Coordinates of C-alpha atoms in Angstrom, one line a residue:
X1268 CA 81.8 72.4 40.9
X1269 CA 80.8 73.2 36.9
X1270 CA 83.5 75.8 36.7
X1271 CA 86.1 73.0 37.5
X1272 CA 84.9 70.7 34.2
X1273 CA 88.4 69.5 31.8
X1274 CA 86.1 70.5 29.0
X1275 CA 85.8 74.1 29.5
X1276 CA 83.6 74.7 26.1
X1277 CA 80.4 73.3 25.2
X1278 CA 79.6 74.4 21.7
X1279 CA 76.4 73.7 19.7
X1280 CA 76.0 73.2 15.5
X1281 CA 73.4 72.9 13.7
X1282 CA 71.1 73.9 10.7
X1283 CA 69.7 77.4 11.2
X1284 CA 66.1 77.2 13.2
X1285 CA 67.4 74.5 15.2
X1286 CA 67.6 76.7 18.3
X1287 CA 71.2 76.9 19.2
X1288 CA 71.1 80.8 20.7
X1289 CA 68.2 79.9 22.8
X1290 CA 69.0 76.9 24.1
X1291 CA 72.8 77.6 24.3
X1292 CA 71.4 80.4 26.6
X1293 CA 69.6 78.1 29.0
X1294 CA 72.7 75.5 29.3
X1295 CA 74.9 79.1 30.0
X1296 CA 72.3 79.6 32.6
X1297 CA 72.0 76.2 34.0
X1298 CA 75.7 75.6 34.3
X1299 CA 76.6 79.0 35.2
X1300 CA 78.2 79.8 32.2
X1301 CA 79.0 82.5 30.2
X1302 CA 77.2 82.4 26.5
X1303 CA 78.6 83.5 22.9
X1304 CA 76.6 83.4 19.7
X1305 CA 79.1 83.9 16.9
X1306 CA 77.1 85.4 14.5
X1307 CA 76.0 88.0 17.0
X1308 CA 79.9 88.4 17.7
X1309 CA 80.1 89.3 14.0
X1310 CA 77.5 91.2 14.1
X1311 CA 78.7 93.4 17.0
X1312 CA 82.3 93.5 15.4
X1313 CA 81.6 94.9 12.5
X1314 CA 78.6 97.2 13.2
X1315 CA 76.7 95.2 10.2
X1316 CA 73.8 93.1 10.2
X1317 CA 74.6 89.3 8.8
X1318 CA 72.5 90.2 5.6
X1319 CA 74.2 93.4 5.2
X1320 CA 78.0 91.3 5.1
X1321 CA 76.3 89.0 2.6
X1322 CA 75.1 92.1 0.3
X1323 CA 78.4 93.8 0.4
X1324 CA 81.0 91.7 0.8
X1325 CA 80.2 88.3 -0.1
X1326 CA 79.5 84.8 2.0
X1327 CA 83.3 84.0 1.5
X1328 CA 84.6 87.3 3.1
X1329 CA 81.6 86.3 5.9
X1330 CA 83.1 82.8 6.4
X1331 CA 86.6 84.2 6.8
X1332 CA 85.4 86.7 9.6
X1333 CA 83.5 83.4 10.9
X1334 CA 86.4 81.5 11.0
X1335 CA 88.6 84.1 12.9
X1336 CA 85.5 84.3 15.3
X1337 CA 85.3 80.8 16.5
X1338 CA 89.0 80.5 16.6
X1339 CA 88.8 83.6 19.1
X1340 CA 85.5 82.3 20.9
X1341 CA 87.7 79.2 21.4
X1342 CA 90.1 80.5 24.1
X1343 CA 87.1 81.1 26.5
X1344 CA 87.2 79.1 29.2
X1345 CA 83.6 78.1 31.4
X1346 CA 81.4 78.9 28.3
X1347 CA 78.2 77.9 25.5
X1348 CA 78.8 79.2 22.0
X1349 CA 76.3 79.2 20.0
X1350 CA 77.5 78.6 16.6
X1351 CA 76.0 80.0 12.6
X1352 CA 75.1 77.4 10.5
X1353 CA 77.4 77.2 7.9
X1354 CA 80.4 77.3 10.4
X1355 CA 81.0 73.8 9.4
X1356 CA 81.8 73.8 5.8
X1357 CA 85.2 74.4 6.9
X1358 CA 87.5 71.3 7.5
X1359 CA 89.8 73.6 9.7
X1360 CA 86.7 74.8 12.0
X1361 CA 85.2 70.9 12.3
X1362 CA 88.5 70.1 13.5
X1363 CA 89.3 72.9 16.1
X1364 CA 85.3 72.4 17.4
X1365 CA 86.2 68.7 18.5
X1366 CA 89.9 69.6 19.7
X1367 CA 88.7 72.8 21.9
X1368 CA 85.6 72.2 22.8
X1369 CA 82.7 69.6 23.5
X1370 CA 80.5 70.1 20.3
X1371 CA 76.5 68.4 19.7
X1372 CA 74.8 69.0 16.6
X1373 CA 70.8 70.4 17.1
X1374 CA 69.3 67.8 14.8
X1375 CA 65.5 68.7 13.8
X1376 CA 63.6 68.1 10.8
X1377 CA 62.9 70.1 8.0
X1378 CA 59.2 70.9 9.4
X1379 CA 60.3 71.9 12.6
X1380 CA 62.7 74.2 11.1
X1381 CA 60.7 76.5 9.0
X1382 CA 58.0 76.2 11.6
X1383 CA 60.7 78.2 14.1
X1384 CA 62.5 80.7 11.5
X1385 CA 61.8 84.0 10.6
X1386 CA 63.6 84.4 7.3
X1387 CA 64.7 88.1 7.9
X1388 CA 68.4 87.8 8.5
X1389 CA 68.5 84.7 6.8
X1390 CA 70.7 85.4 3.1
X1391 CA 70.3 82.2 2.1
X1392 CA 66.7 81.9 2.7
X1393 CA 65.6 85.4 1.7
X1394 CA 63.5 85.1 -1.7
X1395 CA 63.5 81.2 -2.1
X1396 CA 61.1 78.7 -1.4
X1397 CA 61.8 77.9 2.4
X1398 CA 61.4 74.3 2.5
X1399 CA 62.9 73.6 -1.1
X1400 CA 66.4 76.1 0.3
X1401 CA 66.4 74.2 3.9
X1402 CA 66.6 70.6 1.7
X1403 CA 69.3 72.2 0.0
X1404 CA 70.9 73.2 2.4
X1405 CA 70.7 69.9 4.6
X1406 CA 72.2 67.6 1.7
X1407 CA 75.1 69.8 1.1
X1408 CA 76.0 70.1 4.9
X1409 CA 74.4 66.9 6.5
X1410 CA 77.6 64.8 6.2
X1411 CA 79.6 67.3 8.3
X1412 CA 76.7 67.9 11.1
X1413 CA 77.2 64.3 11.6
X1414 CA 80.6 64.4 12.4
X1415 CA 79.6 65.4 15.9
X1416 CA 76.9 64.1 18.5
X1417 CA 73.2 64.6 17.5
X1418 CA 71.0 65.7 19.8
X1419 CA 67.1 65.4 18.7
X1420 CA 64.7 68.4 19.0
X1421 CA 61.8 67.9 17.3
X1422 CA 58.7 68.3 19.6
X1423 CA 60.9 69.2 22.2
X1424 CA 60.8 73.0 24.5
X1425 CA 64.1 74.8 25.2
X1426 CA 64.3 73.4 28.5
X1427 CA 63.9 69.9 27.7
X1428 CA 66.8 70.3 24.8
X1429 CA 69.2 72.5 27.3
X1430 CA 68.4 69.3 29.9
X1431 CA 69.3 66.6 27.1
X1432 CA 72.6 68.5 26.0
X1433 CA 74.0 68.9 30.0
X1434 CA 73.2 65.3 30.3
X1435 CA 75.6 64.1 27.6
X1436 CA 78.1 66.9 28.1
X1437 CA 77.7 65.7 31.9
X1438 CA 78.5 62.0 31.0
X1439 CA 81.7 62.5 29.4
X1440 CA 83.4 64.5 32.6
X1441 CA 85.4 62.3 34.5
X1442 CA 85.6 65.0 37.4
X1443 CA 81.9 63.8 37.9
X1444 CA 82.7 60.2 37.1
X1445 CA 81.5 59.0 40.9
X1446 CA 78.3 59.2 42.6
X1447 CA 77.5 60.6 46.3
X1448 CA 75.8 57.2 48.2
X1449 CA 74.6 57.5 51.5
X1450 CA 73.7 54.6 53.5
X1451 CA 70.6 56.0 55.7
X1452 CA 66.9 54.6 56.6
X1453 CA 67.2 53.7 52.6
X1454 CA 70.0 54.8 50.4
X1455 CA 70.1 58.0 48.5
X1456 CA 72.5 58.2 45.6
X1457 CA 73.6 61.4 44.2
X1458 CA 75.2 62.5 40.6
X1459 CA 75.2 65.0 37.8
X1460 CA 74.6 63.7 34.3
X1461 CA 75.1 60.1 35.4
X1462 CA 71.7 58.6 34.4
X1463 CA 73.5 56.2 31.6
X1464 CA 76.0 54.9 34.1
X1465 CA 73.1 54.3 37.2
X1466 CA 70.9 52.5 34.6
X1467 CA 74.1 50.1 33.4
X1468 CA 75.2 49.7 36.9
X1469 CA 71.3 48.2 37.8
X1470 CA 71.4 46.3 35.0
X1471 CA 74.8 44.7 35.5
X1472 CA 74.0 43.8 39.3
X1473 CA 70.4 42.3 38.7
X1474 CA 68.5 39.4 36.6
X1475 CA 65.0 40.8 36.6
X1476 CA 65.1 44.6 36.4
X1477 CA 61.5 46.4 35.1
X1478 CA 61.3 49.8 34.6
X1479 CA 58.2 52.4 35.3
X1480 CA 58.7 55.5 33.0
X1481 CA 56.4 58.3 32.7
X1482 CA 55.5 59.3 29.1
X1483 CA 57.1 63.0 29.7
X1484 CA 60.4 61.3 30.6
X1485 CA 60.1 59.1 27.8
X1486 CA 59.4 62.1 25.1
X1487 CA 62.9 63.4 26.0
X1488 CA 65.0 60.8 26.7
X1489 CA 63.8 57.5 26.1
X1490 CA 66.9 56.6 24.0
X1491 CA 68.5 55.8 27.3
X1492 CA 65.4 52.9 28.2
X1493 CA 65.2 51.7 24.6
X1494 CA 66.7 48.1 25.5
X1495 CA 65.1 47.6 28.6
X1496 CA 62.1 45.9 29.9
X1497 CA 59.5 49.4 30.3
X1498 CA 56.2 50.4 30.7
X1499 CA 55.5 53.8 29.7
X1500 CA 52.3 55.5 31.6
X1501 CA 50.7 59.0 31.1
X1502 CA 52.3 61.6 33.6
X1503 CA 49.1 63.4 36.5
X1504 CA 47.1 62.6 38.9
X1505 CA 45.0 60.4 37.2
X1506 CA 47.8 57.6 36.8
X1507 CA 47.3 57.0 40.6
X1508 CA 43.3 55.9 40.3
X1509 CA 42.9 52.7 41.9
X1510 CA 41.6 51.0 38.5
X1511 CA 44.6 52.0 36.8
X1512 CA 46.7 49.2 38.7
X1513 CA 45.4 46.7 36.8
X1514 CA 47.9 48.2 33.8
X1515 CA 51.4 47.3 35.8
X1516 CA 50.4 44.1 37.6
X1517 CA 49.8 42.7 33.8
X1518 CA 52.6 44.3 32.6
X1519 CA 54.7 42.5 35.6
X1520 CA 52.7 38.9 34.5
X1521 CA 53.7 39.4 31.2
X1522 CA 57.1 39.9 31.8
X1523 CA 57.4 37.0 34.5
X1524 CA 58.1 39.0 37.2
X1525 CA 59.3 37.3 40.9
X1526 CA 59.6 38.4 44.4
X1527 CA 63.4 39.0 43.7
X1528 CA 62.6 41.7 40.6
X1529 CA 63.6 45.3 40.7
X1530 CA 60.8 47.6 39.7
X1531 CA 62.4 51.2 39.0
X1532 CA 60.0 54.2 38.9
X1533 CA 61.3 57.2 36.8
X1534 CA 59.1 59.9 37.2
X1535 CA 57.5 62.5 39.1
X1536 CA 56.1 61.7 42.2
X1537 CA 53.0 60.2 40.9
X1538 CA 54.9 58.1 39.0
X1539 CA 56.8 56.9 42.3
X1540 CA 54.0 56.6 44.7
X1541 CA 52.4 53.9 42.1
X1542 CA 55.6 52.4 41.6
X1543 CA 56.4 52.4 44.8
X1544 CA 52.5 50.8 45.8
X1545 CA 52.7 47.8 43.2
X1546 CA 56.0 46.9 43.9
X1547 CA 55.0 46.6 47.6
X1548 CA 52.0 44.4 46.6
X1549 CA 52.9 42.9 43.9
X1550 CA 53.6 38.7 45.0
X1551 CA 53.5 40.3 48.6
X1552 CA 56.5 42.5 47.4
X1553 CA 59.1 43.1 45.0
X1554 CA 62.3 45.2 45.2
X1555 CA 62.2 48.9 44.6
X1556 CA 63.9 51.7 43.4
X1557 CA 62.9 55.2 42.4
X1558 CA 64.9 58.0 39.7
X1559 CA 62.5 60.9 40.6
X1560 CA 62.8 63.6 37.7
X1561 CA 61.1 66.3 39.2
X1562 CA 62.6 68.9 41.1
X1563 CA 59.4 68.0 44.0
X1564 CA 59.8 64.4 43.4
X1565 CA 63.6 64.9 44.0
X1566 CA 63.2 67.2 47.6
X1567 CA 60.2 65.3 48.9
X1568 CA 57.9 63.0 47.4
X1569 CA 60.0 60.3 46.3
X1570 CA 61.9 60.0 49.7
X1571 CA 60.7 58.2 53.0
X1572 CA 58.9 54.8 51.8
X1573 CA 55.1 56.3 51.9
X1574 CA 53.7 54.8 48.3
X1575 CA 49.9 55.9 48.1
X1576 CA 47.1 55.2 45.2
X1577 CA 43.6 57.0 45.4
X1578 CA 40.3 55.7 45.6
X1579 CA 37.3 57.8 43.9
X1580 CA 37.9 61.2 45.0
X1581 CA 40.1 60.8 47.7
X1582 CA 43.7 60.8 47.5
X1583 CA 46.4 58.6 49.0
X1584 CA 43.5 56.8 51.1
X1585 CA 45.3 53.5 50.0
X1586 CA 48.7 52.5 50.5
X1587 CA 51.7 50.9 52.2
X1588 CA 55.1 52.2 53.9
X1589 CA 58.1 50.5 52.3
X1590 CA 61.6 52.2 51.6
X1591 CA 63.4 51.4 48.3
X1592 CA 66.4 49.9 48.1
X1593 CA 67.9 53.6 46.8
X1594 CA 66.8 56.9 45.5
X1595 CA 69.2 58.4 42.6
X1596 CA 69.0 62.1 42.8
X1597 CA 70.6 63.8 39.4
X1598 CA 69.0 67.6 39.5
X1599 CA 70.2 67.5 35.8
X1600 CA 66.9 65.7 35.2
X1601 CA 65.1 68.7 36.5
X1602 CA 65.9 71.5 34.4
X1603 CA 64.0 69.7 31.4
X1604 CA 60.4 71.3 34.3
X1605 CA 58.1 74.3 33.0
X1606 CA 57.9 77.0 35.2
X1607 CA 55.7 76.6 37.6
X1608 CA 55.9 73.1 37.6
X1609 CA 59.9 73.4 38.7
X1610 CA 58.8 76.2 41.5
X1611 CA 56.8 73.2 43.5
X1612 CA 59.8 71.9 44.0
X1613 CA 61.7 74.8 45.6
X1614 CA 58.7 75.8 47.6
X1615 CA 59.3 72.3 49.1
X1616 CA 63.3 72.6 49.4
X1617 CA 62.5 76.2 51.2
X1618 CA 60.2 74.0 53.9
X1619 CA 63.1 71.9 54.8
X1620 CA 65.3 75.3 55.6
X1621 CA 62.3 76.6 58.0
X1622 CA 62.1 73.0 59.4
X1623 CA 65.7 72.3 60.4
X1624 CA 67.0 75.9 60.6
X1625 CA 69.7 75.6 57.9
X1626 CA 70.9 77.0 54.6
X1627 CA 68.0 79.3 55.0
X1628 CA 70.4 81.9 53.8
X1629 CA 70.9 80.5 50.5
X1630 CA 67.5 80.7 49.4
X1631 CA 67.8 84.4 50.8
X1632 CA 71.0 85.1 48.9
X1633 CA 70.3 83.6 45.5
X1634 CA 68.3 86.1 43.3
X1635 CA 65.2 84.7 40.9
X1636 CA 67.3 84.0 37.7
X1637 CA 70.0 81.8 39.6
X1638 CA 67.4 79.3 41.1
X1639 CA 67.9 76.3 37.9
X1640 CA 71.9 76.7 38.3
X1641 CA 73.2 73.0 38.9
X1642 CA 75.5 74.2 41.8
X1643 CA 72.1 75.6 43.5
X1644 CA 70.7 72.6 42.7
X1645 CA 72.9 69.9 43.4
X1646 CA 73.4 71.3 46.7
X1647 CA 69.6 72.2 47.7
X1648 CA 68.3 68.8 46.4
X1649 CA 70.9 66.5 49.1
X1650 CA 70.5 68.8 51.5
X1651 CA 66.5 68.6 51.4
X1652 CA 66.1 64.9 50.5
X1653 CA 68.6 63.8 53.2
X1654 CA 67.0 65.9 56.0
X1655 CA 63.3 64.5 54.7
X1656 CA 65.1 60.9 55.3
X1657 CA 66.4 61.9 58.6
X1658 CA 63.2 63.0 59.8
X1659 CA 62.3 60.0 58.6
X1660 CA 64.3 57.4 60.0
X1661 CA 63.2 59.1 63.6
X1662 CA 59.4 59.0 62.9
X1663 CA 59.2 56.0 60.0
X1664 CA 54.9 55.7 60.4
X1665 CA 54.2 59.5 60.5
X1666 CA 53.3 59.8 64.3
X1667 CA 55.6 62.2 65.7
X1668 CA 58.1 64.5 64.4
X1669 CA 57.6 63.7 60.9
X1670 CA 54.6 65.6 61.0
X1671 CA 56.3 68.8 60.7
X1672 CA 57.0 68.2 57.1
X1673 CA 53.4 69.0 56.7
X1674 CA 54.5 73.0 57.6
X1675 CA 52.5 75.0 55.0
X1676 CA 50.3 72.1 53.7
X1677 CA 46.6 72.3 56.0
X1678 CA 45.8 75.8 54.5
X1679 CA 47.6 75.1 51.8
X1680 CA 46.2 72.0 50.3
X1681 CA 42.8 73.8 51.0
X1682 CA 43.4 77.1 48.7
X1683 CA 45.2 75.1 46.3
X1684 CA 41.7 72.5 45.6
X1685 CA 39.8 75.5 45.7
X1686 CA 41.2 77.9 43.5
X1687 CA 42.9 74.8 41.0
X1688 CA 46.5 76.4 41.6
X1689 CA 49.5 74.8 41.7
X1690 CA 50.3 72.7 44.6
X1691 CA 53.8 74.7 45.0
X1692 CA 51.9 78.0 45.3
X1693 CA 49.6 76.5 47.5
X1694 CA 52.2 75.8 49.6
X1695 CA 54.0 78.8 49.7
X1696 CA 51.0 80.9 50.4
X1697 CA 50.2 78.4 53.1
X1698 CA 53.7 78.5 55.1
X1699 CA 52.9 82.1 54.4
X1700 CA 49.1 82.2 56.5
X1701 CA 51.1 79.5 59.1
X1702 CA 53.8 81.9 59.9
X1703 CA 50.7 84.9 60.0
X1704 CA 49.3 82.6 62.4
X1705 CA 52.2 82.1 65.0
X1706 CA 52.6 85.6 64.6
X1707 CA 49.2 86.7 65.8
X1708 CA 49.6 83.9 68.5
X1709 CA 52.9 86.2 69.6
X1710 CA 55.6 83.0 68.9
X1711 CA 56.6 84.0 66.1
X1712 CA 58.9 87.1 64.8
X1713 CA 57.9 89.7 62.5
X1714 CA 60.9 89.5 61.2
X1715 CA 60.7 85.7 60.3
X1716 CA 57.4 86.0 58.7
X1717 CA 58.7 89.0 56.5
X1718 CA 62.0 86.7 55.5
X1719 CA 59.8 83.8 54.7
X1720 CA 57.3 86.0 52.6
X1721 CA 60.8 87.8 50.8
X1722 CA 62.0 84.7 49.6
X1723 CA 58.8 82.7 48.6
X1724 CA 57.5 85.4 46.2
X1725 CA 61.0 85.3 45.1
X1726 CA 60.4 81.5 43.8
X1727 CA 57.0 81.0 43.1
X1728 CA 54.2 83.5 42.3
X1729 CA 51.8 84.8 45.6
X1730 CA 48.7 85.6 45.2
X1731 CA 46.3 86.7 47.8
X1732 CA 43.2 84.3 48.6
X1733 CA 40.2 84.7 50.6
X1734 CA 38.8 82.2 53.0
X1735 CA 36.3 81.0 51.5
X1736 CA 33.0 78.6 52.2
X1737 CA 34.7 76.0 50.7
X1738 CA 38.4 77.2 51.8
X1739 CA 36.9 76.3 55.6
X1740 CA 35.2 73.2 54.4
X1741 CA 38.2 71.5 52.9
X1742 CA 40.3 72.8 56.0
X1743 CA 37.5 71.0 58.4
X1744 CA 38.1 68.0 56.3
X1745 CA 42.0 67.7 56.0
X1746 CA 43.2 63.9 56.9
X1747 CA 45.5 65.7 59.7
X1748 CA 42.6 66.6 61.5
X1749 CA 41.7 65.3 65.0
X1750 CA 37.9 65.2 65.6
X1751 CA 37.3 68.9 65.5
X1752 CA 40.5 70.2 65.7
X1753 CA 42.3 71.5 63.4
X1754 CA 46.0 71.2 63.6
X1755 CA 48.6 73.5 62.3
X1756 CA 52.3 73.6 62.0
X1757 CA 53.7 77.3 63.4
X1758 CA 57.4 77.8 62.5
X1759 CA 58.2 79.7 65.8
X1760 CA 61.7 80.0 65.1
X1761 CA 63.5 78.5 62.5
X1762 CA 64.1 74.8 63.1
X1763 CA 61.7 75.4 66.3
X1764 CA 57.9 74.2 65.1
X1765 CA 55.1 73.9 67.1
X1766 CA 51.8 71.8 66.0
X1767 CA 48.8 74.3 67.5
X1768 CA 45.3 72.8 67.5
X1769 CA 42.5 75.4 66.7
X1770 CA 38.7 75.1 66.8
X1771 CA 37.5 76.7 63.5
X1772 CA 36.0 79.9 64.3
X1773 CA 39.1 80.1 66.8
X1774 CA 41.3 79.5 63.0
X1775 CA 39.4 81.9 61.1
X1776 CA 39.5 84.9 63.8
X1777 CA 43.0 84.5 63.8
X1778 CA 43.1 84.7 60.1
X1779 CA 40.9 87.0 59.2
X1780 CA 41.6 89.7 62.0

């Protein structure tokens, strides 16, 4: 799909320290690309170190080779190029980087700057007071940075800049112009870099429209909500604490809010599950939609209409089922995760493929560095949330079938409480001990369990746990217990699960032996 683009280049400016190798990496990465950074270019060409040109040759024999360079770099096709700094004094190079290629200037401020650059292989830094040569250099070149798109940086990771940059390069491409809709138990909408054109679509075709951002979301790209009703909230756990509700039903008051309001939640999935649990009680219930921004949010726990708040220490214990009008799914929004964080997600994604039998093989296929690329992604994330919704749609109060989505999650939520790990680790080692399980019970293959245990270290870290005290008294208390039984999902095959029902010394032989 990204290899099919009109704009075929996607170059970066900027003032040197504003990051443009590394994060012209991760977008190379994301989209698939290949990656150029001219100065390195030079550097290889001419067997000299940038400094070393400077020394012997001057900076107007280094522009010339830096002009040739981008004008070479410029017949790529399906790449990032990283740019040097100064590569925009030239008239003739400002005007070939916005007729070849799509080009966004790295803005950051002079703090953040020297706070990132080691002055090295810096000529025009080496010897001078850093902050007084950056200021120099900024007024001299600040008026031909401008000419192109800023993007800002400052307090912002790589990831989060490489997400900000695909999203406006994303935008422009009218290849990706439409969305994906699917009419199913609720809508799911689907798109790449269309965030602007979703939020101006929901504004143009509702009155009241209120919007539920988390503060992580905001940080990066709040530019986009600026103009719009919002209520920013602090990203975790904690935001779904039953006294914390009293925050968005004032914040709906105060706005006037009516039965016939859109509430949108952009977020992770605690950001959704509150969203989705005022809007349900709020005047007896409002209209709903969600914009998940997490990779787990995306796959799982924004889809299928269960909104949950806790109360005291125990989570999810109130809340309602109601679908939302739509879920828009851009994976783009994703790649802005840490690690670990972004793994959850995939760990999820991997579930559905033992749950419904399919594209199991492109988890196997796909090696550790290739899991953020937006083909991967794209493709994964429908795949995973409209399954979920199928599931779903057949089992709507979590009675039946839909309880299979729960494959990996009775051990796991159990090691992951204990030993404060993430929740997709906890899963993974848990669909892990499940498959152990139908194995020792002789319904499951070997070779499954090996295949599932391959590819889950391959996309989140395994660690080995033991069962614990207080592993066994959190498994004897999990809510998808019935009176002393334990019940487990087995993956006997894949798409063929079985719920088993243990008594507990009957769990932890089986475990343990």
């Amino acid at each position: 799909m990204l290899n099919n683009l009109i704009n075929k280049r996607l170059v970066l400016v900027g003032m040197m320290g504003s990051g443009k190798t590394e994060v012209g990496k991760k977008i190379a990465s994301f989209l698939g690309w290949g990656f150029v950074d001219t100065d390195e270019l030079i550097e290889e060409r001419t067997k000299m170190s940038i400094n070393e040109i400077f020394e012997k040759f001057g900076e107007k024999y280094f522009r010339e080779l830096e002009k040739q360079t981008l004008q070479d770099v410029l017949k790529l096709e399906n790449c990032v190029i990283s740019t040097g700094g100064g590569i925009v004094l030239s008239e003739s190079n400002r005007k070939a980087l916005k007729e070849k290629a799509k080009t966004y200037f790295l803005k950051a401020s002079i703090d953040t700057l020297k706070s990132r650059l080691n002055v090295e292989n810096r000529p025009l830094l080496k010897h001078r007071n850093v902050s007084k040569a950056l200021s120099d250099i900024w007024e001299k070149r600040k008026n031909f940075y401008t000419e192109f798109e800023s993007i800002e940086t400052d307090n912002l990771n790589i990831n989060e800049v490489a997400m900000k940059v695909i999203l406006k390069f994303l935008e422009q491409e009218e290849p990706l112009k439409d969305f994906e809709t699917f009419e199913m138990f609720h809508r799911l909408s689907f798109g790449l870099g269309r965030l602007e054109r979703y939020i101006e679509d929901l504004k143009q075709k509702n009155d009241e429209v209120f919007f539920i951002i988390s503060k992580r979301v905001n940080k990066i790209i709040g530019e986009y909500f600026e103009k719009l009703d919002t209520l920013v909230v602090d990203d975790g756990e904690e935001l779904k604490d039953f006294d914390k509700l009293k925050l968005f039903y004032d914040f709906l008051l105060k706005h006037n809010a009516s039965r016939s309001s859109l509430i949108v939640g952009v977020g992770g999935g605690t950001v959704t599950d509150v969203t989705g649990f005022v809007a349900t009680t709020f005047k007896r219930g409002c209209r709903i939609i969600f914009i998940p921004t997490t990779l787990l949010a995306q796959v799982d726990a924004a889809i299928g209409g269960k909104n949950g708040v806790n109360y005291g220490k125990t989570k999810n214990i109130i809340g309602a089922f109601k679908m939302p009008e739509d879920v828009y799914i851009d994976p783009v929004l994703t790649l802005s995760m840490d690690e670990g964080r972004f793994e959850e997600g995939l760990v999820e994604a991997f579930k559905m493929t033992v749950i419904t039998g399919e594209k199991f093989e492109h988890f196997k296929n796909i090696s550790s560095d290739e899991t953020r690329k937006l083909d991967f992604l794209y493709e994964i994330t429908k795949f995973s949330a409209m399954k979920k919704l199928e599931i779903v749609e057949k089992d709507p109060y979590d009675t039946g079938i839909r309880r299979f989505l729960n494959l990996g999650h009775t051990l796991g939520h159990a090691i992951e409480s204990t030993y404060s790990i993430t929740h997709g680790q906890a899963v993974a080692v848990g669909i892990i001990l499940e498959a152990e399980l139908g194995n020792r019970l002789k319904i499951t293959d070997r070779k499954l369990v090996e295949d599932i245990r391959e590819i889950l270290a391959k996309i989140s870290e395994i660690s080995d746990f033991e069962i614990t005290d207080e592993v066994v008294s959190k498994i004897l208390n999990d809510k998808k217990n019935t009176g002393k039984k334990i019940n487990v999902v087995i993956p006997k095959k894949l798409g063929d699960l079985e719920t088993k029902s243990f008594e507990l010394n009957e769990l932890l032989g089986l475990l343990t032996n």
